Structures are given as structure tokens and as C-alpha cells.
Amino acid sequence: MPTPEAPTLVIGEALTDILDCPGEPRRSFPGGSPANVALGVARLGHPVRLATRVGRDHFGEALRTHLSDSGVVLTEGSVADAPTSTAIAHLDGRGAATYEFDISWDLPPGALEPARTGATGHLHTGSIAAALAPGADQVLAAIEAARGRATISYDPNLRPALLGPPEDERPRVEQLVSLSDVVKASQEDLEWLYPGQDIHEVAFRWARNGPSLVVLTLGAGGAQAWWRQGRHDLPATPVEVTDTVGAGDAFMAGLISGLLRAGMLGGGQEEPDGPRARTRLLSATAATRPHQELVQALDLAGRAAAFTCTRQGADPPTRAEISGWYPAAARAGGDHIAQGPVS
């Protein structure tokens, strides 16, 4: 009988996405980047705990039901008396989203207890939770407490409407990057954070400053995975897009799932095994050519994102849905490029 997998701990906001589509009534869906990642990882077959902050109102009740139906367990103290946060996603004619937020972010100490006690093998965070005070300081403390026993992943998923100027946000982002084993960032993240700089050079620089793996997502241009010795290009999976809400979070969830299955993130066994997994991930990125299991994890991430784009809202696929799913037009694999930034 296989030993149960230790839960992945996701720390971050769960909120209600209100979709504002041209010519249509507004509709609400459960959302929040870290909550979407937690949902995606759970649907791909992994035990997940979410340290978050939701209210006891009808939005909060809908969020709790939505998450628990897919197996996500909220950590103690994640339900508060304050209203549940909201984000209005304004969609243009192409399905691309811009956001307007009504959010506060803070966590009671009990919600972060799994990070302090070592009861998790992998910790993921990002977006508003890692940037908005006062909760962002709690997130940083949780990462520092967990890092000796657990692997860490981070997705900046920046929301400029809630942030100061890029030069003020850059030090915190770079600190979190340096503490992480895996980082996923979008083209929009890096263009906002480093105006006028080559985003590929930024990704390569990040990969030499702590993480074993940095993945840069480029929308229809696919993604690039960077490590100290090289780079791997992942083409986009062509699909008919309904909207892009939650696609980046589905990519992150797929990447975490693939790396957990490859033993490159701390999934546990009898006890959390972050240090062993960290060593395995370092080994998989030690050469100019990527390890095959790393390529497979990236492929799963790309397909999970593409699948999510085929339906409305942040609705990532289950393991059964994504297993064997590959549109006929999609090109398998990727192009390997040796060490060095793209010119």
C-alpha cells in the first residue's frame, strides 16, 4: 500500500471573481490566484491545504464549498468575520482580463501553523498575498520558517492596481525569488517590474539568484523554462479560447503537480522530504539539456493552462480530464537552447 503524500500548503488569497463581459450580465465565480492554484493541484490528485482569509458571507460560503468539493482543506483560522474580498475581471472582445479589486489581506497566526510545524513538504504562494500588507510579512515569515524542511514555489502574479511603483516592489519580489526553488512569472509581470529591460535576461538573472527553475509564460507565445545552465522552450497548445481567466494559475498548478510526481518538490512519503526533493530538482537542472521528467512537468503545465482557456472562469482541469488530452493541432515537446539569454 503506497504511503500517503504529505499535503502541499498554499498560502494566499481566495476571493470572488466577478466577470464583466461586454454586452452580458455580470457573473460571479470563485477565484484568487493562490486559491486557484490550490484548486488546480487538488484536482490533479494531490492533498492540499490552503491558508487564506474568507468571510462568513454568501461569497465566502460559495468559496469554501467550491474548494472543499475538489478536496482543498482550509487551515484553521482561515474563516473570518470580515467580508470576502472581490475582484472584478473586465473582459475585452478577445477574452483578455483586466482587474479591479476590493480586498484586504491578513491572516491569524493559526492559519500558518503547518508552515511552522513542518507538516508540509511543499509551500506555494504569490500574487496579492505576497505583496499586500500586513499579510505579506506573514507570508515571508512562513516561507523562512518552512524552507529548511519544504520546497518553495512562487508566482508574483503582480496586480499593479494594488501596488506602489515598480522600484518599490522590486526588492520584495527579488527576496521571494531568492528564497524559492521554483518561480513562475508572466511576461506582463516582468515588463511591469523591470520597465525597459529585456525580460528574458531578467528571467535568466533570476535563475542564477536562488531558484533551480524559473518559468516565464508568454501567452500565445508559450513559455520558457530557465535554469543556471540552459533553457527550454515550450510552445503554446493551440485551442479555441473562451477566456484567459485562471490560465496562469492552472499552469502553475500543472507545474507543481508534475514536479511533485517527479519527486522534484517535497511531497512527503512518511514525512515531508523537501531537502531530498530540492537535491533532485538541482540535479535535474544541472546540465544544459533538461531532464525528461522536467520536460514532462512543463508539458503538463502548458496543457492545464490551455484546457482552462477552453471554458469560462478559473476552472482548472481534473487529472481525469487532462490525462491524454492534447488537441490535434498541438505540437509535442519543445526546442532546447543552451545557456544564455535570448537577444
Short mmCIF file of C-alpha atoms in Angstrom, two decimals:
data_model
loop_
_atom_site.label_atom_id
_atom_site.label_comp_id
_atom_site.label_asym_id
_atom_site.label_seq_id
_atom_site.Cartn_x
_atom_site.Cartn_y
_atom_site.Cartn_z
CA MET A 1 0.00 0.00 0.00
CA PRO A 2 1.55 3.36 -1.02
CA THR A 3 2.41 5.83 1.72
CA PRO A 4 0.13 8.90 1.72
CA GLU A 5 1.57 12.04 0.17
CA ALA A 6 2.24 14.96 2.53
CA PRO A 7 -0.04 17.91 1.75
CA THR A 8 1.07 20.88 -0.28
CA LEU A 9 0.47 24.12 1.64
CA VAL A 10 -0.74 27.07 -0.43
CA ILE A 11 -0.79 30.48 1.27
CA GLY A 12 -2.79 33.29 -0.27
CA GLU A 13 -6.00 35.00 -1.16
CA ALA A 14 -9.30 33.37 -2.00
CA LEU A 15 -11.78 35.85 -3.43
CA THR A 16 -14.78 36.13 -5.70
CA ASP A 17 -14.15 36.92 -9.36
CA ILE A 18 -16.94 38.98 -10.89
CA LEU A 19 -16.82 38.66 -14.68
CA ASP A 20 -17.75 41.79 -16.61
CA CYS A 21 -18.18 40.79 -20.27
CA PRO A 22 -19.25 43.30 -22.94
CA GLY A 23 -23.00 43.12 -23.50
CA GLU A 24 -23.62 40.44 -20.84
CA PRO A 25 -24.86 40.46 -17.22
CA ARG A 26 -22.15 40.23 -14.59
CA ARG A 27 -21.48 36.77 -13.18
CA SER A 28 -19.51 35.69 -10.12
CA PHE A 29 -17.08 32.78 -9.78
CA PRO A 30 -14.71 31.62 -7.04
CA GLY A 31 -11.17 32.92 -7.63
CA GLY A 32 -7.97 34.35 -6.22
CA SER A 33 -4.65 33.28 -7.70
CA PRO A 34 -3.35 31.11 -4.79
CA ALA A 35 -6.81 29.59 -4.29
CA ASN A 36 -6.93 28.76 -7.99
CA VAL A 37 -3.53 27.07 -7.71
CA ALA A 38 -4.67 25.11 -4.66
CA LEU A 39 -7.79 24.03 -6.55
CA GLY A 40 -5.75 23.01 -9.60
CA VAL A 41 -3.22 20.99 -7.59
CA ALA A 42 -6.02 19.21 -5.70
CA ARG A 43 -7.88 18.39 -8.91
CA LEU A 44 -4.68 16.86 -10.28
CA GLY A 45 -4.70 14.39 -7.43
CA HIS A 46 -2.65 15.86 -4.57
CA PRO A 47 -3.62 16.65 -0.96
CA VAL A 48 -3.72 20.42 -0.47
CA ARG A 49 -4.18 22.79 2.46
CA LEU A 50 -4.96 26.46 1.87
CA ALA A 51 -4.10 29.17 4.40
CA THR A 52 -6.33 32.07 3.40
CA ARG A 53 -8.92 34.58 4.59
CA VAL A 54 -12.57 34.27 3.59
CA GLY A 55 -15.69 35.70 5.19
CA ARG A 56 -18.81 34.04 6.54
CA ASP A 57 -20.93 35.82 3.91
CA HIS A 58 -22.50 34.17 0.85
CA PHE A 59 -19.36 34.76 -1.25
CA GLY A 60 -17.26 33.10 1.44
CA GLU A 61 -19.65 30.17 1.74
CA ALA A 62 -19.53 29.65 -2.04
CA LEU A 63 -15.72 29.73 -1.97
CA ARG A 64 -15.49 27.21 0.87
CA THR A 65 -17.86 24.84 -0.90
CA HIS A 66 -16.07 25.24 -4.23
CA LEU A 67 -12.69 24.44 -2.69
CA SER A 68 -13.82 21.59 -0.45
CA ASP A 69 -15.68 19.91 -3.33
CA SER A 70 -12.28 19.44 -5.01
CA GLY A 71 -10.53 18.32 -1.83
CA VAL A 72 -8.88 21.57 -0.70
CA VAL A 73 -8.77 21.83 3.11
CA LEU A 74 -8.67 25.29 4.71
CA THR A 75 -6.20 25.64 7.57
CA GLU A 76 -7.53 26.58 10.98
CA GLY A 77 -8.37 30.27 11.28
CA SER A 78 -8.88 30.87 7.55
CA VAL A 79 -12.55 31.85 8.01
CA ALA A 80 -13.02 35.38 9.36
CA ASP A 81 -15.94 37.66 10.23
CA ALA A 82 -14.88 40.29 7.65
CA PRO A 83 -16.43 40.39 4.15
CA THR A 84 -14.95 38.16 1.46
CA SER A 85 -12.70 40.03 -0.97
CA THR A 86 -13.73 40.54 -4.60
CA ALA A 87 -12.05 41.13 -7.96
CA ILE A 88 -13.93 42.41 -10.99
CA ALA A 89 -12.44 40.93 -14.18
CA HIS A 90 -13.22 43.22 -17.11
CA LEU A 91 -13.00 41.09 -20.27
CA ASP A 92 -12.35 42.57 -23.69
CA GLY A 93 -13.57 41.14 -27.00
CA ARG A 94 -10.62 38.70 -27.10
CA GLY A 95 -11.33 37.30 -23.63
CA ALA A 96 -8.33 39.01 -22.01
CA ALA A 97 -8.91 40.27 -18.46
CA THR A 98 -8.02 43.41 -16.51
CA TYR A 99 -8.84 43.54 -12.80
CA GLU A 100 -10.41 45.87 -10.21
CA PHE A 101 -10.05 44.80 -6.55
CA ASP A 102 -11.84 45.23 -3.22
CA ILE A 103 -9.54 43.30 -0.91
CA SER A 104 -7.88 43.23 2.49
CA TRP A 105 -5.21 40.67 3.34
CA ASP A 106 -4.26 39.44 6.78
CA LEU A 107 -4.01 36.03 8.43
CA PRO A 108 -4.47 34.85 12.01
CA PRO A 109 -1.38 33.01 13.34
CA GLY A 110 -3.14 29.65 13.41
CA ALA A 111 -3.66 29.65 9.65
CA LEU A 112 0.10 29.40 9.11
CA GLU A 113 0.77 26.68 11.68
CA PRO A 114 1.53 23.95 9.05
CA ALA A 115 4.41 26.08 7.74
CA ARG A 116 5.89 26.43 11.21
CA THR A 117 5.48 22.80 12.31
CA GLY A 118 6.89 21.15 9.19
CA ALA A 119 3.62 19.38 8.36
CA THR A 120 4.02 20.11 4.65
CA GLY A 121 6.53 19.05 2.02
CA HIS A 122 5.93 21.92 -0.38
CA LEU A 123 4.74 25.51 0.09
CA HIS A 124 3.38 27.72 -2.69
CA THR A 125 2.47 31.40 -2.54
CA GLY A 126 2.25 34.50 -4.68
CA SER A 127 0.14 37.33 -6.08
CA ILE A 128 -1.64 39.68 -3.66
CA ALA A 129 -0.78 37.55 -0.62
CA ALA A 130 2.94 38.06 -1.13
CA ALA A 131 2.67 41.80 -1.81
CA LEU A 132 -0.12 43.42 0.21
CA ALA A 133 0.48 44.46 3.83
CA PRO A 134 0.04 43.35 6.53
CA GLY A 135 -0.35 39.77 5.34
CA ALA A 136 2.69 39.85 3.04
CA ASP A 137 5.03 39.99 6.05
CA GLN A 138 3.33 36.90 7.48
CA VAL A 139 3.81 35.08 4.18
CA LEU A 140 7.51 35.91 4.14
CA ALA A 141 7.89 34.68 7.73
CA ALA A 142 6.10 31.44 6.83
CA ILE A 143 8.46 30.82 3.90
CA GLU A 144 11.51 31.43 6.06
CA ALA A 145 10.14 29.06 8.71
CA ALA A 146 9.30 26.28 6.24
CA ARG A 147 12.25 26.45 3.88
CA GLY A 148 14.54 24.14 5.86
CA ARG A 149 12.04 21.27 5.54
CA ALA A 150 9.93 22.12 2.48
CA THR A 151 10.45 23.20 -1.11
CA ILE A 152 9.05 26.61 -2.12
CA SER A 153 7.33 27.87 -5.28
CA TYR A 154 6.36 31.47 -6.00
CA ASP A 155 4.31 33.22 -8.69
CA PRO A 156 4.50 37.05 -8.45
CA ASN A 157 1.28 37.43 -10.50
CA LEU A 158 1.51 41.15 -9.84
CA ARG A 159 -1.55 43.39 -9.55
CA PRO A 160 -0.30 46.94 -10.26
CA ALA A 161 -3.62 48.48 -9.18
CA LEU A 162 -2.81 47.39 -5.61
CA LEU A 163 0.92 48.16 -5.62
CA GLY A 164 3.31 51.07 -5.44
CA PRO A 165 5.73 51.91 -8.27
CA PRO A 166 7.88 49.07 -9.65
CA GLU A 167 11.05 50.28 -7.95
CA ASP A 168 9.32 49.96 -4.56
CA GLU A 169 8.01 46.45 -5.23
CA ARG A 170 11.15 45.03 -6.82
CA PRO A 171 13.14 44.34 -3.59
CA ARG A 172 10.36 42.22 -2.05
CA VAL A 173 9.82 40.26 -5.26
CA GLU A 174 13.55 39.61 -5.61
CA GLN A 175 13.76 38.50 -1.98
CA LEU A 176 10.96 35.98 -2.53
CA VAL A 177 12.59 34.78 -5.75
CA SER A 178 15.86 34.17 -3.89
CA LEU A 179 14.05 32.03 -1.27
CA SER A 180 12.22 29.88 -3.83
CA ASP A 181 13.07 26.66 -5.61
CA VAL A 182 10.62 27.24 -8.48
CA VAL A 183 9.38 30.60 -9.78
CA LYS A 184 6.75 31.20 -12.46
CA ALA A 185 6.27 34.74 -13.81
CA SER A 186 4.37 36.15 -16.75
CA GLN A 187 5.61 38.45 -19.47
CA GLU A 188 3.36 41.16 -18.00
CA ASP A 189 4.90 40.70 -14.55
CA LEU A 190 8.44 41.28 -15.76
CA GLU A 191 7.58 44.09 -18.17
CA TRP A 192 5.92 45.99 -15.31
CA LEU A 193 8.57 45.19 -12.71
CA TYR A 194 11.58 45.93 -14.97
CA PRO A 195 10.45 48.58 -17.48
CA GLY A 196 12.77 48.88 -20.44
CA GLN A 197 14.74 45.72 -19.61
CA ASP A 198 14.88 42.52 -21.66
CA ILE A 199 12.53 40.16 -19.82
CA HIS A 200 14.47 37.09 -20.98
CA GLU A 201 17.62 38.47 -19.41
CA VAL A 202 15.65 39.12 -16.22
CA ALA A 203 14.41 35.50 -16.13
CA PHE A 204 17.93 34.20 -16.65
CA ARG A 205 19.23 36.53 -13.92
CA TRP A 206 16.59 35.24 -11.51
CA ALA A 207 17.63 31.66 -12.30
CA ARG A 208 21.14 32.47 -11.10
CA ASN A 209 19.90 34.04 -7.86
CA GLY A 210 18.38 31.17 -5.90
CA PRO A 211 15.72 29.18 -7.79
CA SER A 212 16.58 25.94 -9.53
CA LEU A 213 13.88 26.70 -12.11
CA VAL A 214 12.35 29.93 -13.43
CA VAL A 215 9.48 29.69 -15.92
CA LEU A 216 8.45 32.70 -18.00
CA THR A 217 4.98 32.45 -19.53
CA LEU A 218 4.40 34.30 -22.79
CA GLY A 219 0.70 33.81 -23.50
CA ALA A 220 0.20 32.68 -27.09
CA GLY A 221 3.99 32.52 -27.34
CA GLY A 222 4.12 29.56 -24.94
CA ALA A 223 6.67 29.53 -22.13
CA GLN A 224 10.39 29.43 -21.45
CA ALA A 225 12.00 27.47 -18.62
CA TRP A 226 15.31 28.86 -17.38
CA TRP A 227 17.93 27.35 -15.10
CA ARG A 228 21.57 28.13 -14.44
CA GLN A 229 22.86 26.02 -17.31
CA GLY A 230 20.26 26.40 -20.03
CA ARG A 231 16.76 26.99 -21.30
CA HIS A 232 13.85 25.01 -22.69
CA ASP A 233 11.17 26.50 -24.94
CA LEU A 234 7.62 25.19 -24.57
CA PRO A 235 5.25 26.06 -27.44
CA ALA A 236 1.69 27.09 -26.63
CA THR A 237 -1.03 24.47 -27.00
CA PRO A 238 -3.43 25.84 -29.65
CA VAL A 239 -7.05 25.84 -28.52
CA GLU A 240 -10.19 27.89 -29.11
CA VAL A 241 -10.07 30.42 -26.26
CA THR A 242 -13.20 31.16 -24.23
CA ASP A 243 -11.29 33.39 -21.81
CA THR A 244 -7.88 33.50 -20.15
CA VAL A 245 -9.06 33.86 -16.53
CA GLY A 246 -7.07 31.49 -14.34
CA ALA A 247 -4.86 30.17 -17.15
CA GLY A 248 -1.63 31.22 -15.43
CA ASP A 249 -2.79 29.65 -12.17
CA ALA A 250 -3.62 26.40 -13.99
CA PHE A 251 -0.11 26.46 -15.49
CA MET A 252 1.36 26.86 -12.00
CA ALA A 253 -0.80 24.02 -10.65
CA GLY A 254 0.21 21.74 -13.51
CA LEU A 255 3.88 22.54 -12.97
CA ILE A 256 3.64 21.82 -9.23
CA SER A 257 1.80 18.56 -9.92
CA GLY A 258 4.34 17.41 -12.50
CA LEU A 259 7.27 18.23 -10.24
CA LEU A 260 5.63 16.54 -7.25
CA ARG A 261 5.14 13.36 -9.27
CA ALA A 262 8.77 13.52 -10.41
CA GLY A 263 9.94 13.85 -6.79
CA MET A 264 11.38 17.31 -7.54
CA LEU A 265 9.16 19.05 -4.97
CA GLY A 266 8.60 17.89 -1.41
CA GLY A 267 5.60 15.59 -1.46
CA GLY A 268 6.48 13.70 1.67
CA GLN A 269 6.00 9.95 2.00
CA GLU A 270 6.35 9.09 5.70
CA GLU A 271 7.43 12.65 6.47
CA PRO A 272 7.94 15.84 4.42
CA ASP A 273 11.01 15.46 2.23
CA GLY A 274 11.80 18.96 0.98
CA PRO A 275 15.61 18.69 1.20
CA ARG A 276 15.70 15.43 -0.79
CA ALA A 277 13.36 16.86 -3.43
CA ARG A 278 15.42 20.06 -3.63
CA THR A 279 18.53 17.99 -4.37
CA ARG A 280 16.68 16.06 -7.08
CA LEU A 281 15.49 19.29 -8.73
CA LEU A 282 19.02 20.68 -8.64
CA SER A 283 20.26 17.50 -10.30
CA ALA A 284 17.57 17.73 -13.00
CA THR A 285 18.73 21.26 -13.88
CA ALA A 286 22.47 20.64 -13.62
CA ALA A 287 23.11 20.23 -17.37
CA THR A 288 22.35 22.28 -20.47
CA ARG A 289 19.68 19.80 -21.54
CA PRO A 290 16.62 19.43 -19.29
CA HIS A 291 15.76 16.18 -17.52
CA GLN A 292 12.92 14.34 -19.30
CA GLU A 293 10.71 14.41 -16.20
CA LEU A 294 11.17 18.19 -16.06
CA VAL A 295 10.04 18.45 -19.70
CA GLN A 296 7.00 16.32 -18.85
CA ALA A 297 6.12 18.59 -15.92
CA LEU A 298 6.33 21.65 -18.17
CA ASP A 299 4.18 19.91 -20.77
CA LEU A 300 1.52 19.17 -18.15
CA ALA A 301 1.60 22.82 -17.07
CA GLY A 302 1.08 24.04 -20.63
CA ARG A 303 -1.78 21.64 -21.29
CA ALA A 304 -3.50 22.53 -17.99
CA ALA A 305 -3.38 26.22 -18.92
CA ALA A 306 -4.68 25.56 -22.43
CA PHE A 307 -7.52 23.39 -21.13
CA THR A 308 -8.56 26.13 -18.70
CA CYS A 309 -8.77 28.61 -21.59
CA THR A 310 -11.44 26.46 -23.25
CA ARG A 311 -14.03 27.19 -20.56
CA GLN A 312 -15.21 30.22 -18.65
CA GLY A 313 -13.66 31.43 -15.42
CA ALA A 314 -10.85 29.95 -13.35
CA ASP A 315 -11.88 26.31 -13.79
CA PRO A 316 -8.73 24.12 -13.98
CA PRO A 317 -8.90 20.52 -15.21
CA THR A 318 -9.06 17.38 -13.13
CA ARG A 319 -6.49 14.64 -13.53
CA ALA A 320 -9.04 12.58 -15.49
CA GLU A 321 -9.81 15.48 -17.84
CA ILE A 322 -6.18 16.30 -18.63
CA SER A 323 -4.95 12.70 -18.90
CA GLY A 324 -4.22 12.08 -22.57
CA TRP A 325 -5.78 15.41 -23.61
CA TYR A 326 -3.81 17.04 -26.38
CA PRO A 327 -5.51 18.95 -29.23
CA ALA A 328 -4.60 17.51 -32.62
CA ALA A 329 -3.09 20.83 -33.69
CA ALA A 330 -0.68 20.91 -30.75
CA ARG A 331 3.00 20.21 -31.31
CA ALA A 332 4.54 17.94 -28.70
CA GLY A 333 7.85 18.67 -26.99
CA GLY A 334 9.96 21.82 -27.18
CA ASP A 335 13.10 23.31 -28.59
CA HIS A 336 16.22 23.18 -26.45
CA ILE A 337 18.51 26.19 -26.36
CA ALA A 338 21.81 26.15 -24.49
CA GLN A 339 22.89 28.57 -21.77
CA GLY A 340 22.49 32.30 -22.34
CA PRO A 341 19.73 34.89 -22.54
CA VAL A 342 17.71 35.48 -25.66
CA SER A 343 18.86 38.51 -27.59
#
